[in-house]
């Protein structure tokens, strides 16, 4: 039979195939459009992705609903469903991994669940084992950490290899209970089938681990309904009592041994070595960790092992207080350390989200507390940010200054954008042009596009991070929004004109002795509101991420954008005079 062509050039067979696919796989088609739409969003004017973590999270939720409504097809290994889903979830995870690893982990967890449903425990273990061996890569999500351990245990149970698994569920539970003591019951309920099943669990010493193994064994027995006398209700009651006992034991371990990681055992306290881990950036946050690291190194008398992504190593390359480790390299054996402080569960983010808008502590304080540095220790060692220039960076700075003819006029740095566009100041280009009439200006941004250029204006676009930081040290002043180079300027004691609005300029500049905050608290009673990209402005109530007009300007936050260009340039002259800068 001949194919009948319709006007679009698509065969009738193709048309009906598409129609049937749309009908049977309607959820898939919708999810495919969601993922495809994420990938074409591009970047904001600052060069950051327009896609937000919540967007990736919603995409994962969309795919999760497909799993829930098609469990039969996944359990029976229907390749039409499984293969198509695996391709889609892998595509989403790969996209998210570039910008939002925590959301990517959510996609990986969902991928592992699908493989378990499809009776592929080896494939599921291939995904979760990486994180089970590297718990410090799990960014700030108790739920993700719990699910990784659960899936890891389920994979080994399904394979019949629980006894040879590499992790101790007692240690994982202790770690999670230490992070969230209110969730001790959930930890106990999740880990009850696994505790005592692995060699690592049996190597745990002490009275409490021994009790936990006994209770877990009893739980497993009565869940199976063992014993001729045991009725269903009796088994349920005993199993519930076992969970309650385990929850108490996990809570006790979490409260008394909160410094130790999920692979530590009671016999591992052999040295004064300290490990601090941070799976993500940003540059400003990492710089603000340096005072706490300095205090820790002083306490122990040795550099702190500091595991962060390799791309940020240049921030600490010459810092004598740290020994740098690549957090994405081979698994770190946290059991070798007396203390492990995991800043991937960000103490600053947790505090700010809990206390907004009444945030009083700065991030230098919060990161130090997260490392276990006491307030009096931080006061003793100071809040000053550390950055140590290498000889190559010093020579680059001198060479740049000579080649660009700097020195006749004061040099002003400008970081025009934050990673988060709700913090941006829409008149920053006007500020740069105005400053360049009187001063030499260096723009600290990774691209030149869309920013002023010409006489008196230079850019760090294309420079390595270390070179850009070296140039901060030759500035006479810095102008910036709430962003990384505000904190870089603090490291070199460079005076800063800091443009603030939604976030708290007082809290965020505590560590900077020469910061002049520009914000309009007298005009906006809602300052600081501590909104973010996913929370609308409390004044305009516009949808998150949308802009509105002030005159001819497109802005997200009216408070910060009510500051005039003259107010910014006038503040620059003021800080130069007050810090006796003149040529």
Coordinates of C-alpha atoms in Angstrom, one line a residue:
X1 CA 0.0 0.0 0.0
X2 CA 1.4 3.4 -1.0
X3 CA 2.1 6.0 1.7
X4 CA -0.3 9.0 1.5
X5 CA 1.4 12.3 1.8
X6 CA -0.3 15.1 3.7
X7 CA 0.4 18.8 2.9
X8 CA 3.2 19.2 5.4
X9 CA 5.2 16.4 3.8
X10 CA 4.7 14.0 6.7
X11 CA 3.5 10.6 5.8
X12 CA 0.1 9.4 7.2
X13 CA 2.0 6.6 9.0
X14 CA 4.2 9.1 10.7
X15 CA 1.2 11.2 11.5
X16 CA -0.6 8.3 13.3
X17 CA 2.6 7.3 15.0
X18 CA 3.0 10.8 16.4
X19 CA -0.7 10.9 17.4
X20 CA -0.5 7.6 19.2
X21 CA 2.7 8.6 20.9
X22 CA 1.1 11.8 22.1
X23 CA -1.8 9.8 23.5
X24 CA 0.0 7.0 25.2
X25 CA 3.0 8.9 26.3
X26 CA 1.4 12.3 27.0
X27 CA 3.3 12.7 30.3
X28 CA 6.6 11.9 28.6
X29 CA 6.0 14.4 25.8
X30 CA 5.2 17.1 28.3
X31 CA 8.3 16.2 30.3
X32 CA 10.4 16.3 27.2
X33 CA 9.1 19.8 26.4
X34 CA 9.9 20.9 30.0
X35 CA 13.6 19.6 29.8
X36 CA 14.0 21.0 26.3
X37 CA 12.7 24.4 27.4
X38 CA 15.2 24.5 30.3
X39 CA 18.1 24.0 27.9
X40 CA 17.2 27.0 25.6
X41 CA 16.9 29.6 28.3
X42 CA 20.4 31.0 28.0
X43 CA 22.0 33.4 30.5
X44 CA 21.2 36.7 32.2
X45 CA 23.1 39.9 31.5
X46 CA 25.6 38.8 34.2
X47 CA 26.4 35.6 32.4
X48 CA 24.5 33.4 35.0
X49 CA 21.9 30.9 33.9
X50 CA 18.4 32.2 33.6
X51 CA 17.2 28.8 34.8
X52 CA 17.0 28.7 38.6
X53 CA 17.4 25.7 40.9
X54 CA 13.7 25.6 41.5
X55 CA 13.2 25.2 37.7
X56 CA 15.4 22.1 37.7
X57 CA 13.6 20.9 40.8
X58 CA 10.2 21.3 39.1
X59 CA 11.5 19.3 36.1
X60 CA 12.6 16.5 38.5
X61 CA 9.2 16.5 40.1
X62 CA 7.5 16.2 36.7
X63 CA 9.6 13.2 35.9
X64 CA 8.9 11.8 39.4
X65 CA 5.2 11.9 38.7
X66 CA 5.8 9.8 35.6
X67 CA 7.5 7.1 37.7
X68 CA 4.6 7.1 40.2
X69 CA 2.0 6.7 37.5
X70 CA 3.9 4.1 35.5
X71 CA 5.4 1.8 38.2
X72 CA 3.8 -1.3 36.6
X73 CA 5.7 -0.6 33.4
X74 CA 9.0 0.0 35.2
X75 CA 8.6 -3.1 37.4
X76 CA 8.0 -5.3 34.3
X77 CA 10.9 -3.7 32.5
X78 CA 8.8 -2.4 29.6
X79 CA 11.6 -0.9 27.4
X80 CA 9.2 1.6 25.8
X81 CA 8.9 3.3 29.1
X82 CA 12.2 2.5 30.8
X83 CA 14.6 3.3 28.0
X84 CA 12.7 6.5 27.1
X85 CA 12.6 7.6 30.8
X86 CA 16.3 6.8 31.3
X87 CA 17.3 8.9 28.4
X88 CA 15.2 11.8 29.6
X89 CA 16.4 11.7 33.2
X90 CA 20.0 11.4 32.2
X91 CA 19.6 14.4 29.8
X92 CA 18.2 16.5 32.7
X93 CA 20.9 15.4 35.2
X94 CA 23.7 16.2 32.7
X95 CA 22.2 19.7 32.1
X96 CA 21.7 20.4 35.8
X97 CA 25.2 19.1 36.7
X98 CA 26.8 22.1 35.0
X99 CA 25.2 24.7 37.2
X100 CA 23.1 23.2 40.0
X101 CA 24.7 19.9 41.3
X102 CA 22.2 19.6 44.1
X103 CA 19.3 19.5 41.7
X104 CA 21.3 17.1 39.5
X105 CA 21.6 14.8 42.5
X106 CA 17.8 14.8 42.7
X107 CA 17.7 13.6 39.1
X108 CA 20.4 11.0 39.8
X109 CA 18.4 9.7 42.7
X110 CA 15.3 9.4 40.6
X111 CA 17.3 7.6 37.9
X112 CA 18.5 5.1 40.4
X113 CA 14.9 4.5 41.7
X114 CA 13.8 3.7 38.1
X115 CA 16.6 1.2 37.7
X116 CA 15.7 -0.5 40.9
X117 CA 12.0 -0.7 39.8
X118 CA 13.2 -2.2 36.5
X119 CA 15.2 -4.9 38.5
X120 CA 18.6 -3.4 37.7
X121 CA 20.3 -3.0 41.1
X122 CA 23.7 -3.0 39.5
X123 CA 22.7 0.0 37.3
X124 CA 21.2 1.7 40.3
X125 CA 24.3 1.1 42.5
X126 CA 26.4 2.5 39.7
X127 CA 24.7 5.8 40.3
X128 CA 24.4 6.0 44.1
X129 CA 27.7 4.4 45.1
X130 CA 29.6 7.4 44.0
X131 CA 27.8 9.6 46.5
X132 CA 27.6 6.9 49.2
X133 CA 31.4 7.0 49.2
X134 CA 31.6 10.8 49.0
X135 CA 28.8 12.1 51.3
X136 CA 30.5 15.5 51.4
X137 CA 29.3 16.0 47.8
X138 CA 25.7 16.1 48.9
X139 CA 24.8 19.8 49.0
X140 CA 22.6 20.8 51.9
X141 CA 19.8 18.3 51.5
X142 CA 18.9 15.9 54.4
X143 CA 16.4 14.2 52.1
X144 CA 19.0 13.6 49.4
X145 CA 21.5 12.1 52.0
X146 CA 18.8 9.9 53.4
X147 CA 17.7 8.6 50.0
X148 CA 21.3 7.9 48.9
X149 CA 21.9 5.6 51.9
X150 CA 18.4 4.0 51.4
X151 CA 19.0 3.3 47.8
X152 CA 22.5 2.0 48.5
X153 CA 21.1 -0.4 51.1
X154 CA 18.2 -1.5 48.8
X155 CA 20.6 -2.2 45.9
X156 CA 22.7 -4.5 48.1
X157 CA 19.7 -6.2 49.6
X158 CA 18.4 -6.9 46.1
X159 CA 21.8 -8.2 45.0
X160 CA 22.3 -10.2 48.2
X161 CA 25.5 -8.4 48.9
X162 CA 24.6 -6.3 52.0
X163 CA 27.3 -8.0 54.1
X164 CA 30.0 -6.7 51.7
X165 CA 28.8 -3.2 51.4
X166 CA 31.4 -0.5 52.0
X167 CA 29.5 1.9 54.3
X168 CA 28.3 1.7 57.9
X169 CA 24.6 2.5 58.2
X170 CA 25.2 3.2 61.9
X171 CA 27.7 5.9 61.0
X172 CA 25.4 7.3 58.3
X173 CA 22.5 7.4 60.7
X174 CA 24.6 9.0 63.4
X175 CA 25.7 11.7 60.8
X176 CA 22.2 12.4 59.6
X177 CA 20.8 12.5 63.2
X178 CA 23.5 15.0 64.0
X179 CA 22.5 17.2 61.1
X180 CA 18.8 17.0 61.9
X181 CA 18.0 15.6 65.4
X182 CA 14.3 16.1 64.8
X183 CA 14.4 13.5 62.1
X184 CA 15.9 10.7 64.2
X185 CA 12.7 8.7 63.8
X186 CA 12.9 8.8 60.0
X187 CA 16.6 7.9 60.1
X188 CA 15.8 4.9 62.3
X189 CA 12.8 3.8 60.2
X190 CA 14.9 4.1 57.0
X191 CA 18.0 2.3 58.3
X192 CA 16.4 -0.4 60.5
X193 CA 16.5 -3.1 57.7
X194 CA 20.2 -2.5 57.1
X195 CA 21.9 -1.8 60.5
X196 CA 24.2 -4.6 61.4
X197 CA 24.1 -6.2 57.9
X198 CA 27.4 -4.9 56.6
X199 CA 30.9 -5.6 57.7
X200 CA 31.4 -1.9 58.3
X201 CA 28.4 -2.0 60.7
X202 CA 29.8 -5.0 62.6
X203 CA 33.1 -3.2 63.0
X204 CA 31.4 -0.4 65.0
X205 CA 32.5 -0.7 68.6
X206 CA 30.8 0.4 71.8
X207 CA 27.6 -0.3 73.8
X208 CA 25.3 1.8 71.6
X209 CA 26.3 0.2 68.2
X210 CA 25.9 -3.2 69.8
X211 CA 22.4 -2.4 71.0
X212 CA 21.5 -1.0 67.6
X213 CA 22.5 -4.2 65.9
X214 CA 20.4 -6.2 68.4
X215 CA 17.3 -3.9 67.9
X216 CA 17.7 -4.0 64.2
X217 CA 17.8 -7.8 64.2
X218 CA 14.6 -7.9 66.3
X219 CA 12.9 -5.4 63.9
X220 CA 13.7 -7.6 60.9
X221 CA 12.5 -10.7 62.6
X222 CA 9.1 -9.3 63.6
X223 CA 8.6 -7.6 60.3
X224 CA 8.8 -11.0 58.8
X225 CA 6.2 -12.2 61.3
X226 CA 8.6 -14.8 62.8
X227 CA 7.5 -16.9 65.7
X228 CA 4.3 -18.9 65.9
X229 CA 3.0 -16.8 68.8
X230 CA 3.4 -13.5 67.0
X231 CA 0.1 -12.0 65.6
X232 CA 0.2 -9.3 63.0
X233 CA -0.7 -6.6 65.5
X234 CA 1.9 -7.9 68.0
X235 CA 4.6 -7.9 65.2
X236 CA 3.6 -4.4 64.3
X237 CA 3.8 -3.2 67.9
X238 CA 7.2 -4.8 68.4
X239 CA 8.5 -3.4 65.1
X240 CA 7.3 0.1 66.1
X241 CA 9.0 -0.2 69.5
X242 CA 12.2 -1.3 67.8
X243 CA 12.1 1.8 65.6
X244 CA 11.5 4.0 68.7
X245 CA 14.6 2.5 70.4
X246 CA 16.7 2.9 67.3
X247 CA 15.5 6.6 67.0
X248 CA 16.7 7.2 70.6
X249 CA 20.0 5.5 69.9
X250 CA 20.6 7.4 66.7
X251 CA 19.7 10.7 68.5
X252 CA 22.2 9.9 71.2
X253 CA 25.0 9.2 68.7
X254 CA 24.1 12.3 66.7
X255 CA 24.2 14.5 69.8
X256 CA 27.5 13.2 71.2
X257 CA 29.5 12.6 68.0
X258 CA 28.3 15.3 65.6
X259 CA 31.8 16.1 64.3
X260 CA 32.4 12.7 62.7
X261 CA 31.4 11.5 59.3
X262 CA 29.4 8.6 58.0
X263 CA 32.4 6.4 57.5
X264 CA 33.9 7.1 61.0
X265 CA 34.0 4.5 63.8
X266 CA 34.7 4.8 67.5
X267 CA 38.3 3.8 67.1
X268 CA 39.2 6.5 64.6
X269 CA 40.1 9.3 66.8
X270 CA 43.9 9.1 66.3
X271 CA 45.0 12.6 65.5
X272 CA 44.2 16.3 65.7
X273 CA 43.6 16.4 61.9
X274 CA 40.6 18.5 60.8
X275 CA 38.8 18.1 57.5
X276 CA 36.5 20.9 56.1
X277 CA 34.6 20.1 52.9
X278 CA 32.6 22.4 50.6
X279 CA 31.2 20.9 47.4
X280 CA 30.2 24.2 45.8
X281 CA 31.3 27.8 45.4
X282 CA 30.8 30.7 45.3
X283 CA 34.0 32.7 45.3
X284 CA 32.7 35.2 48.0
X285 CA 31.5 32.4 50.3
X286 CA 34.9 30.6 50.0
X287 CA 36.8 33.7 50.8
X288 CA 34.6 34.3 53.8
X289 CA 35.6 30.9 55.1
X290 CA 39.3 31.9 55.5
X291 CA 39.0 33.5 59.0
X292 CA 37.5 30.3 60.4
X293 CA 40.1 28.2 58.7
X294 CA 42.8 30.4 60.1
X295 CA 41.4 30.0 63.6
X296 CA 41.1 26.2 63.2
X297 CA 44.7 25.9 62.0
X298 CA 45.8 27.9 65.0
X299 CA 43.9 25.7 67.4
X300 CA 45.3 22.4 66.0
X301 CA 48.8 23.7 65.2
X302 CA 48.6 22.4 61.7
X303 CA 47.0 23.4 58.3
X304 CA 43.3 22.3 57.9
X305 CA 42.6 19.8 55.1
X306 CA 40.2 21.8 52.9
X307 CA 38.4 19.9 50.2
X308 CA 36.8 22.1 47.5
X309 CA 36.4 21.9 43.7
X310 CA 39.7 22.2 41.8
X311 CA 38.5 25.3 39.9
X312 CA 38.5 27.2 43.2
X313 CA 42.0 26.1 44.4
X314 CA 43.6 29.4 43.3
X315 CA 41.7 31.2 46.1
X316 CA 43.8 29.3 48.7
X317 CA 46.9 28.3 46.7
X318 CA 49.3 30.3 48.9
X319 CA 47.3 30.1 52.1
X320 CA 49.5 28.6 54.9
X321 CA 46.5 27.7 57.0
X322 CA 45.1 25.1 54.6
X323 CA 46.1 21.9 52.8
X324 CA 44.0 21.8 49.6
X325 CA 42.2 18.6 48.4
X326 CA 40.2 18.1 45.3
X327 CA 36.7 17.3 46.5
X328 CA 35.9 15.7 43.1
X329 CA 38.9 13.4 43.2
X330 CA 39.2 9.9 44.8
X331 CA 37.0 9.4 47.9
X332 CA 38.3 11.0 51.0
X333 CA 38.6 8.8 54.1
X334 CA 36.9 10.9 56.6
X335 CA 37.5 8.3 59.3
X336 CA 41.2 9.4 59.5
X337 CA 40.2 12.8 60.9
X338 CA 39.4 13.7 64.4
X339 CA 36.9 16.3 63.1
X340 CA 35.0 16.6 59.9
X341 CA 33.1 19.8 59.2
X342 CA 30.9 19.6 56.1
X343 CA 30.0 23.1 54.8
X344 CA 28.2 21.6 51.8
X345 CA 25.3 21.6 54.3
X346 CA 25.6 25.4 54.2
X347 CA 25.3 26.9 57.8
X348 CA 24.9 30.4 56.3
X349 CA 22.0 29.4 54.1
X350 CA 20.3 27.5 56.9
X351 CA 20.6 30.4 59.3
X352 CA 19.5 33.1 56.8
X353 CA 16.4 31.1 55.6
X354 CA 15.4 30.5 59.2
X355 CA 15.8 34.1 60.4
X356 CA 15.0 36.2 57.4
X357 CA 14.4 39.1 57.4
X358 CA 16.0 39.5 60.9
X359 CA 19.4 38.3 59.9
X360 CA 22.1 39.6 62.3
X361 CA 25.1 37.4 61.8
X362 CA 27.5 37.8 58.9
X363 CA 28.7 34.9 56.8
X364 CA 32.2 35.1 58.2
X365 CA 30.7 34.4 61.6
X366 CA 28.3 31.7 60.3
X367 CA 31.0 29.8 58.4
X368 CA 33.3 29.9 61.4
X369 CA 30.5 28.6 63.7
X370 CA 29.9 25.9 61.1
X371 CA 33.5 24.8 61.4
X372 CA 33.2 24.6 65.2
X373 CA 35.2 27.8 65.8
X374 CA 33.9 29.5 69.0
X375 CA 33.0 33.2 69.0
X376 CA 35.9 34.1 71.3
X377 CA 38.4 32.3 69.0
X378 CA 37.1 34.2 66.0
X379 CA 37.4 37.5 67.9
X380 CA 41.0 36.5 68.9
X381 CA 42.0 35.7 65.3
X382 CA 39.9 38.4 63.6
X383 CA 37.4 38.5 60.8
X384 CA 39.9 39.7 58.2
X385 CA 39.7 37.7 55.0
X386 CA 42.9 36.0 53.9
X387 CA 44.2 36.1 50.3
X388 CA 47.9 35.6 49.7
X389 CA 49.3 36.7 46.4
X390 CA 51.9 34.5 44.7
X391 CA 55.0 36.0 43.2
X392 CA 53.6 35.4 39.7
X393 CA 50.5 37.4 40.7
X394 CA 52.5 40.2 42.1
X395 CA 54.6 40.4 38.9
X396 CA 51.4 40.3 36.8
X397 CA 49.9 43.2 38.8
X398 CA 53.1 45.3 38.3
X399 CA 53.2 44.5 34.6
X400 CA 49.5 45.2 34.1
X401 CA 49.9 48.6 35.8
X402 CA 52.8 49.6 33.7
X403 CA 51.4 48.4 30.4
X404 CA 48.1 50.1 30.9
X405 CA 49.7 53.3 32.1
X406 CA 47.9 53.3 35.5
X407 CA 49.1 55.6 38.3
X408 CA 48.2 59.1 37.2
X409 CA 44.7 58.8 38.4
X410 CA 43.1 56.8 41.2
X411 CA 42.0 53.3 40.1
X412 CA 38.4 52.2 40.8
X413 CA 37.2 48.7 40.4
X414 CA 33.6 47.8 39.5
X415 CA 32.0 44.5 39.8
X416 CA 28.8 45.2 37.8
X417 CA 26.7 42.1 38.4
X418 CA 25.9 39.5 41.0
X419 CA 25.1 35.9 40.2
X420 CA 21.6 36.7 41.4
X421 CA 20.0 39.3 39.2
X422 CA 17.6 40.6 42.0
X423 CA 20.7 42.1 43.6
X424 CA 21.8 44.0 40.4
X425 CA 21.9 47.7 40.0
X426 CA 20.5 48.7 36.6
X427 CA 22.4 52.0 36.3
X428 CA 25.9 50.4 36.6
X429 CA 26.9 51.2 33.0
X430 CA 26.1 54.9 33.7
X431 CA 28.2 54.7 36.9
X432 CA 31.2 53.2 34.9
X433 CA 31.0 55.9 32.2
X434 CA 30.8 58.6 34.9
X435 CA 33.7 57.3 36.9
X436 CA 35.9 57.0 33.9
X437 CA 35.8 60.8 33.4
X438 CA 37.7 61.2 36.6
X439 CA 39.3 57.8 37.4
X440 CA 40.7 54.8 35.7
X441 CA 38.2 52.0 35.9
X442 CA 38.7 48.2 35.9
X443 CA 35.6 46.2 35.3
X444 CA 35.6 42.8 37.1
X445 CA 33.5 40.6 35.0
X446 CA 34.2 37.5 32.9
X447 CA 32.8 39.0 29.6
X448 CA 32.9 42.4 28.0
X449 CA 29.7 42.3 26.1
X450 CA 27.1 44.8 27.1
X451 CA 29.4 46.9 29.3
X452 CA 31.1 50.3 28.6
X453 CA 34.5 50.4 27.0
X454 CA 36.9 53.1 25.8
X455 CA 39.4 55.5 27.4
X456 CA 40.0 54.9 31.1
X457 CA 38.0 51.6 31.1
X458 CA 39.7 48.2 31.4
X459 CA 38.3 44.7 31.9
X460 CA 39.4 41.5 33.5
X461 CA 37.4 39.4 30.9
X462 CA 39.3 36.3 30.0
X463 CA 41.7 36.5 32.9
X464 CA 42.4 33.7 35.3
X465 CA 40.8 34.1 38.7
X466 CA 44.1 34.6 40.4
X467 CA 45.0 37.5 38.0
X468 CA 41.7 39.2 38.6
X469 CA 42.2 39.0 42.4
X470 CA 45.8 40.4 42.0
X471 CA 44.3 43.4 40.3
X472 CA 42.0 44.0 43.3
X473 CA 45.1 44.7 45.4
X474 CA 46.1 47.7 43.2
X475 CA 42.7 49.5 43.5
X476 CA 42.1 52.7 45.4
X477 CA 38.4 51.8 45.8
X478 CA 35.8 49.3 44.6
X479 CA 32.2 49.7 43.6
X480 CA 30.1 46.6 43.7
X481 CA 26.7 45.0 44.4
X482 CA 26.4 42.2 46.9
X483 CA 28.9 39.9 45.2
X484 CA 32.3 38.1 45.4
X485 CA 34.6 41.1 44.8
X486 CA 33.1 42.9 47.8
X487 CA 34.8 40.2 49.9
X488 CA 38.0 40.2 47.7
X489 CA 38.4 43.9 48.4
X490 CA 38.1 43.2 52.1
X491 CA 41.1 40.8 51.8
X492 CA 43.3 43.7 50.6
X493 CA 41.6 46.4 52.8
X494 CA 40.4 48.2 49.7
X495 CA 37.7 50.8 50.5
X496 CA 34.3 49.7 49.0
X497 CA 31.1 51.4 48.0
X498 CA 28.7 48.6 48.4
X499 CA 25.3 48.9 46.7
X500 CA 22.6 47.0 48.7
X501 CA 18.9 46.5 48.7
X502 CA 17.2 43.1 49.3
X503 CA 20.0 41.7 51.4
X504 CA 21.5 43.2 54.6
X505 CA 24.5 45.4 53.9
X506 CA 25.4 45.7 57.6
X507 CA 25.5 41.9 58.2
X508 CA 27.4 41.3 54.9
X509 CA 30.1 43.8 55.5
X510 CA 31.0 43.1 59.1
X511 CA 34.4 41.8 58.1
X512 CA 35.2 44.9 56.0
X513 CA 36.6 47.9 57.9
X514 CA 36.3 50.3 55.0
X515 CA 32.9 49.7 53.5
X516 CA 30.4 52.4 52.8
X517 CA 26.9 50.9 52.3
X518 CA 24.5 52.6 49.9
X519 CA 20.9 51.6 50.4
X520 CA 17.6 53.4 50.8
X521 CA 16.4 52.1 54.2
X522 CA 14.8 55.6 54.9
X523 CA 12.6 55.2 51.8
X524 CA 11.9 51.5 51.8
X525 CA 10.7 50.1 55.1
X526 CA 11.0 46.6 53.7
X527 CA 14.8 46.8 53.4
X528 CA 16.3 44.2 53.9
X529 CA 13.6 41.8 52.8
X530 CA 16.0 38.9 52.1
X531 CA 14.0 37.9 49.0
X532 CA 15.7 35.7 46.4
X533 CA 15.2 34.8 42.8
X534 CA 12.2 32.6 43.7
X535 CA 10.5 35.0 46.0
X536 CA 8.7 38.1 44.6
X537 CA 9.6 41.6 45.6
X538 CA 7.3 42.4 48.7
X539 CA 6.6 45.9 47.3
X540 CA 5.6 45.0 43.7
X541 CA 4.5 41.4 44.3
X542 CA 5.6 40.6 40.7
X543 CA 6.3 37.1 39.8
X544 CA 9.9 36.0 40.7
X545 CA 12.4 36.7 37.9
X546 CA 10.2 39.3 36.2
X547 CA 11.3 42.9 35.7
X548 CA 9.4 46.2 35.9
X549 CA 10.2 49.7 34.6
X550 CA 11.6 52.7 36.4
X551 CA 11.7 55.3 33.7
X552 CA 13.3 53.5 30.8
X553 CA 15.1 51.0 33.0
X554 CA 14.1 47.3 33.4
X555 CA 14.8 46.3 37.0
X556 CA 13.9 43.5 39.4
X557 CA 14.3 45.2 42.8
X558 CA 13.0 48.9 43.1
X559 CA 14.9 49.5 46.4
X560 CA 18.4 49.1 45.0
X561 CA 17.5 50.8 41.7
X562 CA 16.3 53.9 43.4
X563 CA 19.9 54.8 44.1
X564 CA 21.1 57.5 41.7
X565 CA 24.3 57.6 39.7
X566 CA 25.4 60.8 41.4
X567 CA 25.0 59.1 44.8
X568 CA 27.3 56.3 43.8
X569 CA 30.0 58.5 42.2
X570 CA 29.7 60.9 45.2
X571 CA 30.3 58.0 47.6
X572 CA 33.4 57.0 45.6
X573 CA 34.9 60.5 46.1
X574 CA 34.0 60.3 49.8
X575 CA 35.7 57.0 50.5
X576 CA 38.8 58.2 48.6
X577 CA 39.0 61.3 50.7
X578 CA 38.3 59.6 54.0
X579 CA 41.0 57.0 53.2
X580 CA 43.5 59.8 52.2
X581 CA 43.9 58.5 48.7
X582 CA 45.4 61.1 46.4
X583 CA 47.9 61.4 43.6

